Amino acid sequence: DTYTRLGSPLGDHPDMKKIPGIDFSGVVTESSNAAFKAGDKVILNGFGVGETHLGGYAQKARVKGEWLVRLPDGLSAAEAMAIGTAGYTAMLCVMALERHGLTPARGPVVVTGAAGGVGSVAVALLAKLGWHVIASTGRASEADYLKGLGAAEIVDRAELSAPGKPLGKERWAAGVDSVGSHTLANVLAQTKYAGAVAACGLAQGMDLPASVAPFILRGVALLGVDSVMAPQALRQEAWSRLARDLDRAKLAAMTTEAKLDDVLKLGPDILAGKTRGRVVVAID
């Protein structure tokens, strides 16, 4: 194991209450893993940390070295957590679309849940990479915020969240969806021929009330994106790309800071859709 002083040194025990927090960034103080040494700056995302393993909302953590990624040069720990698992997942979605051969020349890209964590970073990334970004949100008040991140168009999520037709008018060549359910079904139904949608979330639901029509009549691809157990090489590539391709001014614009004592109050606000972008929890 590699020991990083940002969670709990106690390890797991079936009777212990779990410390939440699915990601963290910090400095290694002790390591028995040859890949890391004291003083190394690292990031952790996923692997059940905060769920089945003690998490990041603490000052110390003990985790497996294989779970860690080195903090890229030029990226601070605070910026890494402003990006967080949400932003890292957004980058994985962008990379999935690129591996499928999609480029801005093919047409617009739609981002659902655009004012959330995944959506905000996805909008900023895709805009910087030259895409015409269509941002879907249920909060009209966030239009200026999303345009500031690079969105070219804003659509009301009501256009996508209700049951729709098996096929609709072709509107975009690609999509990044963190919503699922009817929203994902409608995004797929309105994707252009040979386009693709990267799916990484289920804010509306786990179901997918769709038909095979987009797949067999338009050759649309549904690209599943998992951030929790992604292989090390993919993680390193994603974080290197984030350090290079994410506009720091836009990252700052989507980020607020909270204290550890604020975490329990933030939970209901996040579930109620009252927050936007990213919240960094500063561990004192």
PDB file of C-alpha atoms in Angstrom:
ATOM      1  CA  ASP A   1       0.000   0.000   0.000  1.00  0.00           C
ATOM      2  CA  THR A   2       0.921   3.624  -0.441  1.00  0.00           C
ATOM      3  CA  TYR A   3       0.140   5.904   2.460  1.00  0.00           C
ATOM      4  CA  THR A   4      -1.063   9.418   1.752  1.00  0.00           C
ATOM      5  CA  ARG A   5      -1.980  11.747   4.569  1.00  0.00           C
ATOM      6  CA  LEU A   6      -5.479  12.635   3.419  1.00  0.00           C
ATOM      7  CA  GLY A   7      -7.973  10.063   4.718  1.00  0.00           C
ATOM      8  CA  SER A   8      -7.739   7.507   7.497  1.00  0.00           C
ATOM      9  CA  PRO A   9      -4.809   5.279   8.502  1.00  0.00           C
ATOM     10  CA  LEU A  10      -7.168   2.764  10.073  1.00  0.00           C
ATOM     11  CA  GLY A  11      -7.921   0.582   7.068  1.00  0.00           C
ATOM     12  CA  ASP A  12     -11.240  -1.259   6.632  1.00  0.00           C
ATOM     13  CA  HIS A  13     -13.238  -3.111   9.247  1.00  0.00           C
ATOM     14  CA  PRO A  14     -16.821  -4.409   8.883  1.00  0.00           C
ATOM     15  CA  ASP A  15     -17.950  -2.600  12.037  1.00  0.00           C
ATOM     16  CA  MET A  16     -16.425   0.758  11.157  1.00  0.00           C
ATOM     17  CA  LYS A  17     -18.409   3.677   9.842  1.00  0.00           C
ATOM     18  CA  LYS A  18     -17.135   4.821   6.491  1.00  0.00           C
ATOM     19  CA  ILE A  19     -15.512   8.172   5.865  1.00  0.00           C
ATOM     20  CA  PRO A  20     -17.067   9.469   2.633  1.00  0.00           C
ATOM     21  CA  GLY A  21     -15.291  11.329  -0.152  1.00  0.00           C
ATOM     22  CA  ILE A  22     -14.663   9.571  -3.476  1.00  0.00           C
ATOM     23  CA  ASP A  23     -11.574  11.560  -4.420  1.00  0.00           C
ATOM     24  CA  PHE A  24      -8.719  13.554  -2.937  1.00  0.00           C
ATOM     25  CA  SER A  25      -5.410  15.155  -3.761  1.00  0.00           C
ATOM     26  CA  GLY A  26      -2.460  15.319  -1.421  1.00  0.00           C
ATOM     27  CA  VAL A  27       1.157  14.544  -0.649  1.00  0.00           C
ATOM     28  CA  VAL A  28       2.608  11.113   0.117  1.00  0.00           C
ATOM     29  CA  THR A  29       4.291  10.975   3.527  1.00  0.00           C
ATOM     30  CA  GLU A  30       5.039   7.242   3.662  1.00  0.00           C
ATOM     31  CA  SER A  31       5.018   4.505   1.031  1.00  0.00           C
ATOM     32  CA  SER A  32       5.828   0.816   0.748  1.00  0.00           C
ATOM     33  CA  ASN A  33       4.943   0.945  -2.960  1.00  0.00           C
ATOM     34  CA  ALA A  34       8.040   1.381  -5.124  1.00  0.00           C
ATOM     35  CA  ALA A  35       6.180   3.683  -7.527  1.00  0.00           C
ATOM     36  CA  PHE A  36       5.804   6.419  -4.911  1.00  0.00           C
ATOM     37  CA  LYS A  37       7.961   8.102  -2.280  1.00  0.00           C
ATOM     38  CA  ALA A  38       7.465  10.726   0.399  1.00  0.00           C
ATOM     39  CA  GLY A  39       6.839  14.122  -1.120  1.00  0.00           C
ATOM     40  CA  ASP A  40       5.094  12.886  -4.270  1.00  0.00           C
ATOM     41  CA  LYS A  41       1.938  14.825  -5.142  1.00  0.00           C
ATOM     42  CA  VAL A  42      -0.927  12.516  -6.054  1.00  0.00           C
ATOM     43  CA  ILE A  43      -4.600  12.297  -6.998  1.00  0.00           C
ATOM     44  CA  LEU A  44      -7.100   9.552  -6.259  1.00  0.00           C
ATOM     45  CA  ASN A  45     -10.395   8.895  -8.042  1.00  0.00           C
ATOM     46  CA  GLY A  46     -12.724   5.971  -7.489  1.00  0.00           C
ATOM     47  CA  PHE A  47     -11.793   2.363  -6.668  1.00  0.00           C
ATOM     48  CA  GLY A  48     -14.562   2.366  -4.054  1.00  0.00           C
ATOM     49  CA  VAL A  49     -12.852   4.960  -1.872  1.00  0.00           C
ATOM     50  CA  GLY A  50     -15.539   6.689   0.176  1.00  0.00           C
ATOM     51  CA  GLU A  51     -17.876   3.770  -0.519  1.00  0.00           C
ATOM     52  CA  THR A  52     -16.219   0.476   0.418  1.00  0.00           C
ATOM     53  CA  HIS A  53     -12.935   1.998   1.611  1.00  0.00           C
ATOM     54  CA  LEU A  54     -12.393   4.950   3.927  1.00  0.00           C
ATOM     55  CA  GLY A  55     -12.644   8.148   1.914  1.00  0.00           C
ATOM     56  CA  GLY A  56     -11.146  11.560   1.327  1.00  0.00           C
ATOM     57  CA  TYR A  57     -13.050  13.782   3.783  1.00  0.00           C
ATOM     58  CA  ALA A  58     -10.260  13.585   6.347  1.00  0.00           C
ATOM     59  CA  GLN A  59      -6.687  14.709   6.850  1.00  0.00           C
ATOM     60  CA  LYS A  60      -5.054  11.326   6.308  1.00  0.00           C
ATOM     61  CA  ALA A  61      -5.654   8.384   3.980  1.00  0.00           C
ATOM     62  CA  ARG A  62      -4.178   4.942   3.508  1.00  0.00           C
ATOM     63  CA  VAL A  63      -4.773   3.565   0.020  1.00  0.00           C
ATOM     64  CA  LYS A  64      -3.207   1.179  -2.457  1.00  0.00           C
ATOM     65  CA  GLY A  65      -0.486   2.749  -4.558  1.00  0.00           C
ATOM     66  CA  GLU A  66      -2.095   1.283  -7.675  1.00  0.00           C
ATOM     67  CA  TRP A  67      -5.060   3.576  -7.086  1.00  0.00           C
ATOM     68  CA  LEU A  68      -3.038   6.776  -7.319  1.00  0.00           C
ATOM     69  CA  VAL A  69      -2.165   9.052 -10.227  1.00  0.00           C
ATOM     70  CA  ARG A  70       0.639  11.585 -10.071  1.00  0.00           C
ATOM     71  CA  LEU A  71      -0.447  15.201 -10.044  1.00  0.00           C
ATOM     72  CA  PRO A  72       0.444  16.546 -13.514  1.00  0.00           C
ATOM     73  CA  ASP A  73       3.021  19.326 -13.746  1.00  0.00           C
ATOM     74  CA  GLY A  74       1.454  22.745 -13.659  1.00  0.00           C
ATOM     75  CA  LEU A  75      -1.704  21.588 -11.873  1.00  0.00           C
ATOM     76  CA  SER A  76      -2.174  22.433  -8.195  1.00  0.00           C
ATOM     77  CA  ALA A  77      -3.874  20.143  -5.696  1.00  0.00           C
ATOM     78  CA  ALA A  78      -6.736  22.641  -5.400  1.00  0.00           C
ATOM     79  CA  GLU A  79      -7.174  22.706  -9.178  1.00  0.00           C
ATOM     80  CA  ALA A  80      -7.095  18.914  -9.285  1.00  0.00           C
ATOM     81  CA  MET A  81      -9.973  18.797  -6.821  1.00  0.00           C
ATOM     82  CA  ALA A  82     -11.819  21.563  -8.642  1.00  0.00           C
ATOM     83  CA  ILE A  83     -11.699  19.139 -11.570  1.00  0.00           C
ATOM     84  CA  GLY A  84     -12.287  16.121  -9.328  1.00  0.00           C
ATOM     85  CA  THR A  85     -13.925  12.881 -10.307  1.00  0.00           C
ATOM     86  CA  ALA A  86     -16.598  14.786 -12.231  1.00  0.00           C
ATOM     87  CA  GLY A  87     -14.090  16.566 -14.441  1.00  0.00           C
ATOM     88  CA  TYR A  88     -11.938  13.478 -14.845  1.00  0.00           C
ATOM     89  CA  THR A  89     -15.068  11.607 -15.970  1.00  0.00           C
ATOM     90  CA  ALA A  90     -15.880  14.400 -18.421  1.00  0.00           C
ATOM     91  CA  MET A  91     -12.398  14.019 -19.917  1.00  0.00           C
ATOM     92  CA  LEU A  92     -12.911  10.259 -20.257  1.00  0.00           C
ATOM     93  CA  CYS A  93     -16.114  11.014 -22.182  1.00  0.00           C
ATOM     94  CA  VAL A  94     -14.303  13.400 -24.516  1.00  0.00           C
ATOM     95  CA  MET A  95     -11.585  10.804 -25.104  1.00  0.00           C
ATOM     96  CA  ALA A  96     -14.218   8.144 -25.850  1.00  0.00           C
ATOM     97  CA  LEU A  97     -15.762  10.365 -28.529  1.00  0.00           C
ATOM     98  CA  GLU A  98     -12.329  11.023 -30.015  1.00  0.00           C
ATOM     99  CA  ARG A  99     -11.478   7.308 -30.096  1.00  0.00           C
ATOM    100  CA  HIS A 100     -14.688   6.820 -32.048  1.00  0.00           C
ATOM    101  CA  GLY A 101     -13.300   9.189 -34.669  1.00  0.00           C
ATOM    102  CA  LEU A 102     -15.548  12.155 -33.961  1.00  0.00           C
ATOM    103  CA  THR A 103     -14.248  15.684 -34.504  1.00  0.00           C
ATOM    104  CA  PRO A 104     -15.821  19.171 -34.384  1.00  0.00           C
ATOM    105  CA  ALA A 105     -16.067  19.083 -38.173  1.00  0.00           C
ATOM    106  CA  ARG A 106     -18.790  16.443 -37.878  1.00  0.00           C
ATOM    107  CA  GLY A 107     -21.252  18.825 -36.209  1.00  0.00           C
ATOM    108  CA  PRO A 108     -22.418  19.981 -32.781  1.00  0.00           C
ATOM    109  CA  VAL A 109     -22.080  18.126 -29.499  1.00  0.00           C
ATOM    110  CA  VAL A 110     -24.787  18.118 -26.826  1.00  0.00           C
ATOM    111  CA  VAL A 111     -23.983  18.046 -23.110  1.00  0.00           C
ATOM    112  CA  THR A 112     -26.790  17.120 -20.712  1.00  0.00           C
ATOM    113  CA  GLY A 113     -26.850  18.173 -17.094  1.00  0.00           C
ATOM    114  CA  ALA A 114     -24.605  20.950 -18.306  1.00  0.00           C
ATOM    115  CA  ALA A 115     -24.582  23.074 -15.138  1.00  0.00           C
ATOM    116  CA  GLY A 116     -23.467  20.141 -12.981  1.00  0.00           C
ATOM    117  CA  GLY A 117     -19.946  18.966 -12.276  1.00  0.00           C
ATOM    118  CA  VAL A 118     -19.482  16.620 -15.232  1.00  0.00           C
ATOM    119  CA  GLY A 119     -21.424  18.898 -17.544  1.00  0.00           C
ATOM    120  CA  SER A 120     -19.571  22.105 -16.654  1.00  0.00           C
ATOM    121  CA  VAL A 121     -16.156  20.580 -17.294  1.00  0.00           C
ATOM    122  CA  ALA A 122     -17.387  18.855 -20.454  1.00  0.00           C
ATOM    123  CA  VAL A 123     -18.701  22.144 -21.843  1.00  0.00           C
ATOM    124  CA  ALA A 124     -15.415  23.927 -21.131  1.00  0.00           C
ATOM    125  CA  LEU A 125     -13.287  21.117 -22.566  1.00  0.00           C
ATOM    126  CA  LEU A 126     -15.312  20.620 -25.725  1.00  0.00           C
ATOM    127  CA  ALA A 127     -15.517  24.343 -26.416  1.00  0.00           C
ATOM    128  CA  LYS A 128     -11.752  24.719 -26.124  1.00  0.00           C
ATOM    129  CA  LEU A 129     -11.287  21.764 -28.471  1.00  0.00           C
ATOM    130  CA  GLY A 130     -13.340  23.566 -31.118  1.00  0.00           C
ATOM    131  CA  TRP A 131     -16.763  21.959 -30.760  1.00  0.00           C
ATOM    132  CA  HIS A 132     -20.061  23.796 -31.182  1.00  0.00           C
ATOM    133  CA  VAL A 133     -21.499  22.950 -27.758  1.00  0.00           C
ATOM    134  CA  ILE A 134     -25.228  22.674 -27.099  1.00  0.00           C
ATOM    135  CA  ALA A 135     -25.762  22.762 -23.338  1.00  0.00           C
ATOM    136  CA  SER A 136     -28.909  21.206 -21.872  1.00  0.00           C
ATOM    137  CA  THR A 137     -30.004  22.459 -18.451  1.00  0.00           C
ATOM    138  CA  GLY A 138     -33.171  22.783 -16.424  1.00  0.00           C
ATOM    139  CA  ARG A 139     -32.028  26.087 -14.956  1.00  0.00           C
ATOM    140  CA  ALA A 140     -32.541  28.989 -17.340  1.00  0.00           C
ATOM    141  CA  SER A 141     -30.720  31.210 -14.855  1.00  0.00           C
ATOM    142  CA  GLU A 142     -27.479  29.368 -15.675  1.00  0.00           C
ATOM    143  CA  ALA A 143     -27.482  30.348 -19.351  1.00  0.00           C
ATOM    144  CA  ASP A 144     -24.896  33.097 -18.934  1.00  0.00           C
ATOM    145  CA  TYR A 145     -22.737  30.810 -16.788  1.00  0.00           C
ATOM    146  CA  LEU A 146     -22.770  28.101 -19.467  1.00  0.00           C
ATOM    147  CA  LYS A 147     -22.070  30.543 -22.276  1.00  0.00           C
ATOM    148  CA  GLY A 148     -19.142  31.803 -20.236  1.00  0.00           C
ATOM    149  CA  LEU A 149     -17.788  28.251 -20.215  1.00  0.00           C
ATOM    150  CA  GLY A 150     -18.090  28.098 -23.994  1.00  0.00           C
ATOM    151  CA  ALA A 151     -21.602  26.863 -24.785  1.00  0.00           C
ATOM    152  CA  ALA A 152     -22.883  28.155 -28.128  1.00  0.00           C
ATOM    153  CA  GLU A 153     -26.519  27.184 -27.526  1.00  0.00           C
ATOM    154  CA  ILE A 154     -28.694  26.490 -24.483  1.00  0.00           C
ATOM    155  CA  VAL A 155     -31.651  24.096 -24.599  1.00  0.00           C
ATOM    156  CA  ASP A 156     -34.168  23.458 -21.852  1.00  0.00           C
ATOM    157  CA  ARG A 157     -33.827  19.973 -20.436  1.00  0.00           C
ATOM    158  CA  ALA A 158     -37.620  19.630 -20.810  1.00  0.00           C
ATOM    159  CA  GLU A 159     -36.990  19.133 -24.532  1.00  0.00           C
ATOM    160  CA  LEU A 160     -35.169  15.893 -23.702  1.00  0.00           C
ATOM    161  CA  SER A 161     -36.462  14.633 -20.367  1.00  0.00           C
ATOM    162  CA  ALA A 162     -39.960  13.455 -21.379  1.00  0.00           C
ATOM    163  CA  PRO A 163     -40.771  10.258 -23.305  1.00  0.00           C
ATOM    164  CA  GLY A 164     -39.922  10.781 -26.977  1.00  0.00           C
ATOM    165  CA  LYS A 165     -40.023   9.160 -30.382  1.00  0.00           C
ATOM    166  CA  PRO A 166     -37.742   6.269 -31.399  1.00  0.00           C
ATOM    167  CA  LEU A 167     -36.117   8.609 -33.938  1.00  0.00           C
ATOM    168  CA  GLY A 168     -36.099  12.369 -34.064  1.00  0.00           C
ATOM    169  CA  LYS A 169     -34.575  15.076 -36.210  1.00  0.00           C
ATOM    170  CA  GLU A 170     -30.795  14.742 -36.441  1.00  0.00           C
ATOM    171  CA  ARG A 171     -29.412  17.571 -34.292  1.00  0.00           C
ATOM    172  CA  TRP A 172     -25.890  16.679 -33.099  1.00  0.00           C
ATOM    173  CA  ALA A 173     -23.002  14.457 -34.051  1.00  0.00           C
ATOM    174  CA  ALA A 174     -21.988  13.627 -30.498  1.00  0.00           C
ATOM    175  CA  GLY A 175     -23.144  13.814 -26.926  1.00  0.00           C
ATOM    176  CA  VAL A 176     -21.951  13.632 -23.344  1.00  0.00           C
ATOM    177  CA  ASP A 177     -24.733  12.419 -21.057  1.00  0.00           C
ATOM    178  CA  SER A 178     -24.723  12.230 -17.270  1.00  0.00           C
ATOM    179  CA  VAL A 179     -28.503  11.970 -16.922  1.00  0.00           C
ATOM    180  CA  GLY A 180     -29.666   8.648 -18.354  1.00  0.00           C
ATOM    181  CA  SER A 181     -33.296   7.519 -18.694  1.00  0.00           C
ATOM    182  CA  HIS A 182     -35.520   9.436 -21.166  1.00  0.00           C
ATOM    183  CA  THR A 183     -32.887  12.127 -21.609  1.00  0.00           C
ATOM    184  CA  LEU A 184     -30.305   9.675 -22.922  1.00  0.00           C
ATOM    185  CA  ALA A 185     -32.952   7.967 -25.075  1.00  0.00           C
ATOM    186  CA  ASN A 186     -33.849  11.300 -26.697  1.00  0.00           C
ATOM    187  CA  VAL A 187     -30.220  12.297 -27.172  1.00  0.00           C
ATOM    188  CA  LEU A 188     -29.613   9.022 -29.002  1.00  0.00           C
ATOM    189  CA  ALA A 189     -32.773   9.463 -31.098  1.00  0.00           C
ATOM    190  CA  GLN A 190     -31.559  12.881 -32.268  1.00  0.00           C
ATOM    191  CA  THR A 191     -27.932  11.956 -32.947  1.00  0.00           C
ATOM    192  CA  LYS A 192     -26.724  12.249 -36.533  1.00  0.00           C
ATOM    193  CA  TYR A 193     -25.786   9.323 -38.723  1.00  0.00           C
ATOM    194  CA  ALA A 194     -22.646   7.512 -37.455  1.00  0.00           C
ATOM    195  CA  GLY A 195     -22.519   9.743 -34.382  1.00  0.00           C
ATOM    196  CA  ALA A 196     -21.923   8.626 -30.819  1.00  0.00           C
ATOM    197  CA  VAL A 197     -22.951   9.457 -27.273  1.00  0.00           C
ATOM    198  CA  ALA A 198     -20.705   8.942 -24.240  1.00  0.00           C
ATOM    199  CA  ALA A 199     -22.832   7.983 -21.226  1.00  0.00           C
ATOM    200  CA  CYS A 200     -21.473   8.290 -17.694  1.00  0.00           C
ATOM    201  CA  GLY A 201     -24.352   9.034 -15.314  1.00  0.00           C
ATOM    202  CA  LEU A 202     -27.897   8.384 -14.181  1.00  0.00           C
ATOM    203  CA  ALA A 203     -29.203  11.595 -12.608  1.00  0.00           C
ATOM    204  CA  GLN A 204     -32.664  11.013 -14.107  1.00  0.00           C
ATOM    205  CA  GLY A 205     -32.606   7.234 -13.749  1.00  0.00           C
ATOM    206  CA  MET A 206     -30.857   3.951 -14.496  1.00  0.00           C
ATOM    207  CA  ASP A 207     -33.408   2.947 -17.109  1.00  0.00           C
ATOM    208  CA  LEU A 208     -32.990   3.492 -20.845  1.00  0.00           C
ATOM    209  CA  PRO A 209     -36.473   3.587 -22.427  1.00  0.00           C
ATOM    210  CA  ALA A 210     -35.164   3.611 -25.989  1.00  0.00           C
ATOM    211  CA  SER A 211     -35.445   1.525 -29.147  1.00  0.00           C
ATOM    212  CA  VAL A 212     -32.793   0.002 -31.374  1.00  0.00           C
ATOM    213  CA  ALA A 213     -33.741   2.447 -34.161  1.00  0.00           C
ATOM    214  CA  PRO A 214     -30.822   4.895 -33.691  1.00  0.00           C
ATOM    215  CA  PHE A 215     -28.365   2.004 -33.694  1.00  0.00           C
ATOM    216  CA  ILE A 216     -29.602   0.041 -36.692  1.00  0.00           C
ATOM    217  CA  LEU A 217     -30.965   2.888 -38.862  1.00  0.00           C
ATOM    218  CA  ARG A 218     -28.343   5.570 -38.230  1.00  0.00           C
ATOM    219  CA  GLY A 219     -25.373   3.603 -36.988  1.00  0.00           C
ATOM    220  CA  VAL A 220     -25.300   5.574 -33.743  1.00  0.00           C
ATOM    221  CA  ALA A 221     -22.970   4.274 -31.025  1.00  0.00           C
ATOM    222  CA  LEU A 222     -23.531   4.361 -27.279  1.00  0.00           C
ATOM    223  CA  LEU A 223     -20.177   4.593 -25.497  1.00  0.00           C
ATOM    224  CA  GLY A 224     -20.193   3.561 -21.852  1.00  0.00           C
ATOM    225  CA  VAL A 225     -17.738   5.494 -19.675  1.00  0.00           C
ATOM    226  CA  ASP A 226     -16.638   4.242 -16.260  1.00  0.00           C
ATOM    227  CA  SER A 227     -14.361   6.353 -14.088  1.00  0.00           C
ATOM    228  CA  VAL A 228     -14.238   4.169 -10.967  1.00  0.00           C
ATOM    229  CA  MET A 229     -12.249   1.199 -12.239  1.00  0.00           C
ATOM    230  CA  ALA A 230     -10.649   2.741 -15.332  1.00  0.00           C
ATOM    231  CA  PRO A 231      -7.161   1.339 -16.021  1.00  0.00           C
ATOM    232  CA  GLN A 232      -4.106   3.284 -14.936  1.00  0.00           C
ATOM    233  CA  ALA A 233      -2.979   4.226 -18.450  1.00  0.00           C
ATOM    234  CA  LEU A 234      -6.366   5.754 -19.230  1.00  0.00           C
ATOM    235  CA  ARG A 235      -6.355   7.680 -15.944  1.00  0.00           C
ATOM    236  CA  GLN A 236      -2.916   9.113 -16.577  1.00  0.00           C
ATOM    237  CA  GLU A 237      -3.865  10.140 -20.101  1.00  0.00           C
ATOM    238  CA  ALA A 238      -7.052  11.808 -18.865  1.00  0.00           C
ATOM    239  CA  TRP A 239      -5.260  13.813 -16.184  1.00  0.00           C
ATOM    240  CA  SER A 240      -2.497  14.834 -18.586  1.00  0.00           C
ATOM    241  CA  ARG A 241      -5.137  16.021 -21.046  1.00  0.00           C
ATOM    242  CA  LEU A 242      -6.967  17.936 -18.320  1.00  0.00           C
ATOM    243  CA  ALA A 243      -3.765  19.751 -17.370  1.00  0.00           C
ATOM    244  CA  ARG A 244      -3.287  20.695 -21.014  1.00  0.00           C
ATOM    245  CA  ASP A 245      -6.791  21.224 -22.411  1.00  0.00           C
ATOM    246  CA  LEU A 246      -8.873  22.697 -19.587  1.00  0.00           C
ATOM    247  CA  ASP A 247      -8.945  26.492 -19.431  1.00  0.00           C
ATOM    248  CA  ARG A 248      -7.923  27.440 -15.860  1.00  0.00           C
ATOM    249  CA  ALA A 249      -9.964  30.637 -15.889  1.00  0.00           C
ATOM    250  CA  LYS A 250     -13.079  28.660 -16.780  1.00  0.00           C
ATOM    251  CA  LEU A 251     -12.218  26.097 -14.099  1.00  0.00           C
ATOM    252  CA  ALA A 252     -12.032  28.897 -11.549  1.00  0.00           C
ATOM    253  CA  ALA A 253     -15.368  30.291 -12.751  1.00  0.00           C
ATOM    254  CA  MET A 254     -17.131  26.980 -12.099  1.00  0.00           C
ATOM    255  CA  THR A 255     -15.544  26.381  -8.678  1.00  0.00           C
ATOM    256  CA  THR A 256     -16.453  27.348  -5.140  1.00  0.00           C
ATOM    257  CA  GLU A 257     -14.696  26.311  -1.935  1.00  0.00           C
ATOM    258  CA  ALA A 258     -16.223  24.818   1.198  1.00  0.00           C
ATOM    259  CA  LYS A 259     -14.972  23.664   4.573  1.00  0.00           C
ATOM    260  CA  LEU A 260     -15.220  20.137   5.867  1.00  0.00           C
ATOM    261  CA  ASP A 261     -18.014  21.236   8.207  1.00  0.00           C
ATOM    262  CA  ASP A 262     -20.068  22.275   5.168  1.00  0.00           C
ATOM    263  CA  VAL A 263     -20.221  18.794   3.611  1.00  0.00           C
ATOM    264  CA  LEU A 264     -23.415  17.624   5.313  1.00  0.00           C
ATOM    265  CA  LYS A 265     -25.195  20.848   4.356  1.00  0.00           C
ATOM    266  CA  LEU A 266     -24.025  20.603   0.754  1.00  0.00           C
ATOM    267  CA  GLY A 267     -25.480  17.127   0.207  1.00  0.00           C
ATOM    268  CA  PRO A 268     -29.162  18.143   0.107  1.00  0.00           C
ATOM    269  CA  ASP A 269     -28.347  21.186  -2.036  1.00  0.00           C
ATOM    270  CA  ILE A 270     -26.563  19.019  -4.596  1.00  0.00           C
ATOM    271  CA  LEU A 271     -29.451  16.547  -4.714  1.00  0.00           C
ATOM    272  CA  ALA A 272     -31.916  19.416  -5.139  1.00  0.00           C
ATOM    273  CA  GLY A 273     -29.904  20.879  -8.023  1.00  0.00           C
ATOM    274  CA  LYS A 274     -29.097  24.063  -6.118  1.00  0.00           C
ATOM    275  CA  THR A 275     -25.363  23.940  -6.772  1.00  0.00           C
ATOM    276  CA  ARG A 276     -23.501  24.396 -10.010  1.00  0.00           C
ATOM    277  CA  GLY A 277     -20.093  23.394 -11.271  1.00  0.00           C
ATOM    278  CA  ARG A 278     -17.645  22.136  -8.676  1.00  0.00           C
ATOM    279  CA  VAL A 279     -17.224  22.500  -4.912  1.00  0.00           C
ATOM    280  CA  VAL A 280     -13.759  21.950  -3.456  1.00  0.00           C
ATOM    281  CA  VAL A 281     -13.675  20.805   0.154  1.00  0.00           C
ATOM    282  CA  ALA A 282     -10.623  22.227   1.904  1.00  0.00           C
ATOM    283  CA  ILE A 283      -9.291  19.801   4.527  1.00  0.00           C
ATOM    284  CA  ASP A 284      -7.755  21.898   7.295  1.00  0.00           C
TER     285      ASP A 284
END
